[in-house]
Steps between C-alpha positions, in 0.01 A plus 500: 500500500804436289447245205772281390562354158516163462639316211238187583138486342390255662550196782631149350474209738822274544569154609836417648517125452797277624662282271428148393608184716848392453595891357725814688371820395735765501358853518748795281490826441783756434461886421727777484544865660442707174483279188827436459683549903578269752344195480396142693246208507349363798430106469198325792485114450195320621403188456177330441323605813623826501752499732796739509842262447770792390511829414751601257570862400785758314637738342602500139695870496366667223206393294149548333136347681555211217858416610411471811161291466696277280833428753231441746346213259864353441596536859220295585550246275840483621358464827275219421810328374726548818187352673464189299160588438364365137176666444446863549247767448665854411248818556585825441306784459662622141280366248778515265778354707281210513403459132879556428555217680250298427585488138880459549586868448755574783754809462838359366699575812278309704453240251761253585408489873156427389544233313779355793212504723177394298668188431512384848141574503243280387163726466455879527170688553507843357256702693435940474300588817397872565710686695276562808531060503913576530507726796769240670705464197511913484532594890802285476634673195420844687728387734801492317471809314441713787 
């Protein structure tokens, strides 16, 4: 029998749950093929009962993971906007993208279009999920960078 390492100690028990009443929830994630190579975000909105409205994915060129989770955040915002939509809930599965954001600390070259779009919106939800809870967000990434 051949044994297998496995980074995981032990099994944690997680609850997708759908966002609020009167809220879009747009599901991002972005990586990168080597830590800094070609890079994209993939982008699922769903609204309150869970139901697939848009998919939204691409490719940045070249990048790092946090580039990439963080144009997905942005491009979703931006989305949100396009949409008319005024209260959103952003999940990603980068626990820092989403404190970055959180407390206002977006990279300077994306700052500008942040703050374009967050004014149009009236209420944001920051939320980190795991990543096993973004599988949609990340086969739709997959799909651009291969």
């Amino acid at each position: 029998m051949i044994y297998r390492h496995s980074k995981f100690q032990y099994i944690k028990t997680y609850y997708w749950n759908p966002s609020p009443m009167g809220y879009t929830m747009f599901c991002c994630d972005g990586s990168s093929l080597g830590n800094l190579g070609a890079a994209g975000f993939g982008v699922v909105v769903r609204d309150h009962v869970c139901q697939v409205l848009e998919v939204l994915s691409g490719g940045i060129g070249t990048g790092t993971n946090y580039i990439a989770e963080v144009y997905a955040v942005v491009c979703a915002a931006e989305l949100a906007v396009e949409w008319g939509l005024k209260n959103i809930v952003l999940c990603s599965d980068s626990k820092s993208v989403i404190g970055n954001f959180s407390q206002g600390n977006v990279p300077w070259f994306l700052h500008m279009r942040w703050i374009k779009a967050t004014s149009k919106i009236s209420s944001i939800i920051y939320l980190h999920s795991f990543r096993e809870a973004n599988f949609s967000a990340d086969s739709e990434l997959k799909e651009v960078l291969t």
